[in-house]
Short mmCIF file of C-alpha atoms in Angstrom, two decimals:
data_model
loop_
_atom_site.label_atom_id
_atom_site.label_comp_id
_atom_site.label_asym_id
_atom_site.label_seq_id
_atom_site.Cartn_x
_atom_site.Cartn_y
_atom_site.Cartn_z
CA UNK A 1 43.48 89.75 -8.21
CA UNK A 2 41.84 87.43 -5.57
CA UNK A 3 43.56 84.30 -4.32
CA UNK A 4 41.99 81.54 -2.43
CA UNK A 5 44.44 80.81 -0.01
CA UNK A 6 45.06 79.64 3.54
CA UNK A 7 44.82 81.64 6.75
CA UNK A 8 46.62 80.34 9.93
CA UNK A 9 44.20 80.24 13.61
CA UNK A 10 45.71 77.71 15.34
CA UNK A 11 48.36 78.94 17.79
CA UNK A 12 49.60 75.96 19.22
CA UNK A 13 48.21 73.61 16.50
CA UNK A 14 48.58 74.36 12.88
CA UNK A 15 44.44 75.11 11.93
CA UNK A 16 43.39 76.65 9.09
CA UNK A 17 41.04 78.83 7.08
CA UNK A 18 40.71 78.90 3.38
CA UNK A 19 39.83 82.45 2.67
CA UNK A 20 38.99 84.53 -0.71
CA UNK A 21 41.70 87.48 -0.29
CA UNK A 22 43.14 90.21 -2.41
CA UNK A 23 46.61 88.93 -3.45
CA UNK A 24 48.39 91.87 -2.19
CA UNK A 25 47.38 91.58 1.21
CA UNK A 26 49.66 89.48 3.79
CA UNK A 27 48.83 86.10 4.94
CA UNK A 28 47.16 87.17 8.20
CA UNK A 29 45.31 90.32 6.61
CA UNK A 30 41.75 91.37 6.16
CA UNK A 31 40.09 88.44 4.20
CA UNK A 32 36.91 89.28 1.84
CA UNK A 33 35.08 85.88 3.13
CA UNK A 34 35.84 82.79 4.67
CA UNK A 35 34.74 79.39 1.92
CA UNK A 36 36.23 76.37 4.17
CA UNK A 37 38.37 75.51 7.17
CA UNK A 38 41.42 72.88 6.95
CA UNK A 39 42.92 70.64 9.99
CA UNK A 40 45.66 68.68 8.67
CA UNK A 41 46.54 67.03 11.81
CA UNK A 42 43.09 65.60 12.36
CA UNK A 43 42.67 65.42 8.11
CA UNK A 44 39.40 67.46 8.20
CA UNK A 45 38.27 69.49 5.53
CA UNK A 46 34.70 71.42 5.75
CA UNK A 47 34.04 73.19 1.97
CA UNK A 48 31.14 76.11 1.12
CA UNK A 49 31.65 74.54 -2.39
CA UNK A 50 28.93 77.55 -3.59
CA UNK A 51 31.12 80.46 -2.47
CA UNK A 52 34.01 78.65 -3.90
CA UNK A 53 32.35 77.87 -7.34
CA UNK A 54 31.20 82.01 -7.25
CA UNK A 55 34.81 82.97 -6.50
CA UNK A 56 36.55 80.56 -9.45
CA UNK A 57 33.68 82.13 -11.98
CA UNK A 58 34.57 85.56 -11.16
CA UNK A 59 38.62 84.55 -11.86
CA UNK A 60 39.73 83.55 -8.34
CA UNK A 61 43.54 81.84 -8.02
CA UNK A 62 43.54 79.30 -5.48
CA UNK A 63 47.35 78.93 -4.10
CA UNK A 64 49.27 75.45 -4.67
CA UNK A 65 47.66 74.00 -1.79
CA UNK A 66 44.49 74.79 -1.78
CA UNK A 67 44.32 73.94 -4.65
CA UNK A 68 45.38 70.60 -3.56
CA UNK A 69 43.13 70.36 -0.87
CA UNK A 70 40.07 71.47 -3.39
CA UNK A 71 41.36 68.55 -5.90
CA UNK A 72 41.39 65.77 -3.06
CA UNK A 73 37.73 67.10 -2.08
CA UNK A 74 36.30 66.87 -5.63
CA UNK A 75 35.22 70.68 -5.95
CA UNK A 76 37.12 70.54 -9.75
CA UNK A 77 34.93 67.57 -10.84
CA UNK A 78 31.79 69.01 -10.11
CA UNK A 79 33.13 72.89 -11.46
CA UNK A 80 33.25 70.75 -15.05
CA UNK A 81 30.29 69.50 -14.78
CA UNK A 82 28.30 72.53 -14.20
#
């Protein structure tokens, strides 16, 4: 199963990646592609809302927060209306 889920970079600073990832894998493992970035200190959020939408056709999970993140940016409402 594939999860959409976060990936930490930041070493000093909590930054993140939202990644497409087998579910198995650990949190720092080998992702299958990288759909969006996260910085919650500065409250940025940068979405490839197509690779997204491709991922949660094919039966992608996104975790608790992404999914969070994903319902604050909109990507839901516009999944419905396709």
């Amino acid at each position: 199963m594939v999860k959409l889920r976060l990936k930490r970079c930041g070493r000093k600073q909590a930054v993140y990646r939202i990644v497409a990832i087998d579910a198995r894998s650990r949190r720092e493992g080998r992702d299958l592609r990288k759909v969006g970035f996260y910085d919650p200190i500065n409250n940025q959020t940068h979405l490839n809302l197509p690779a997204i939408f491709d991922f949660l056709d094919k039966g992608a999970q996104p975790t608790g927060t992404v999914h969070d993140i994903s319902k604050k940016a909109g990507v839901f409402k516009e999944l419905h209306l396709n």
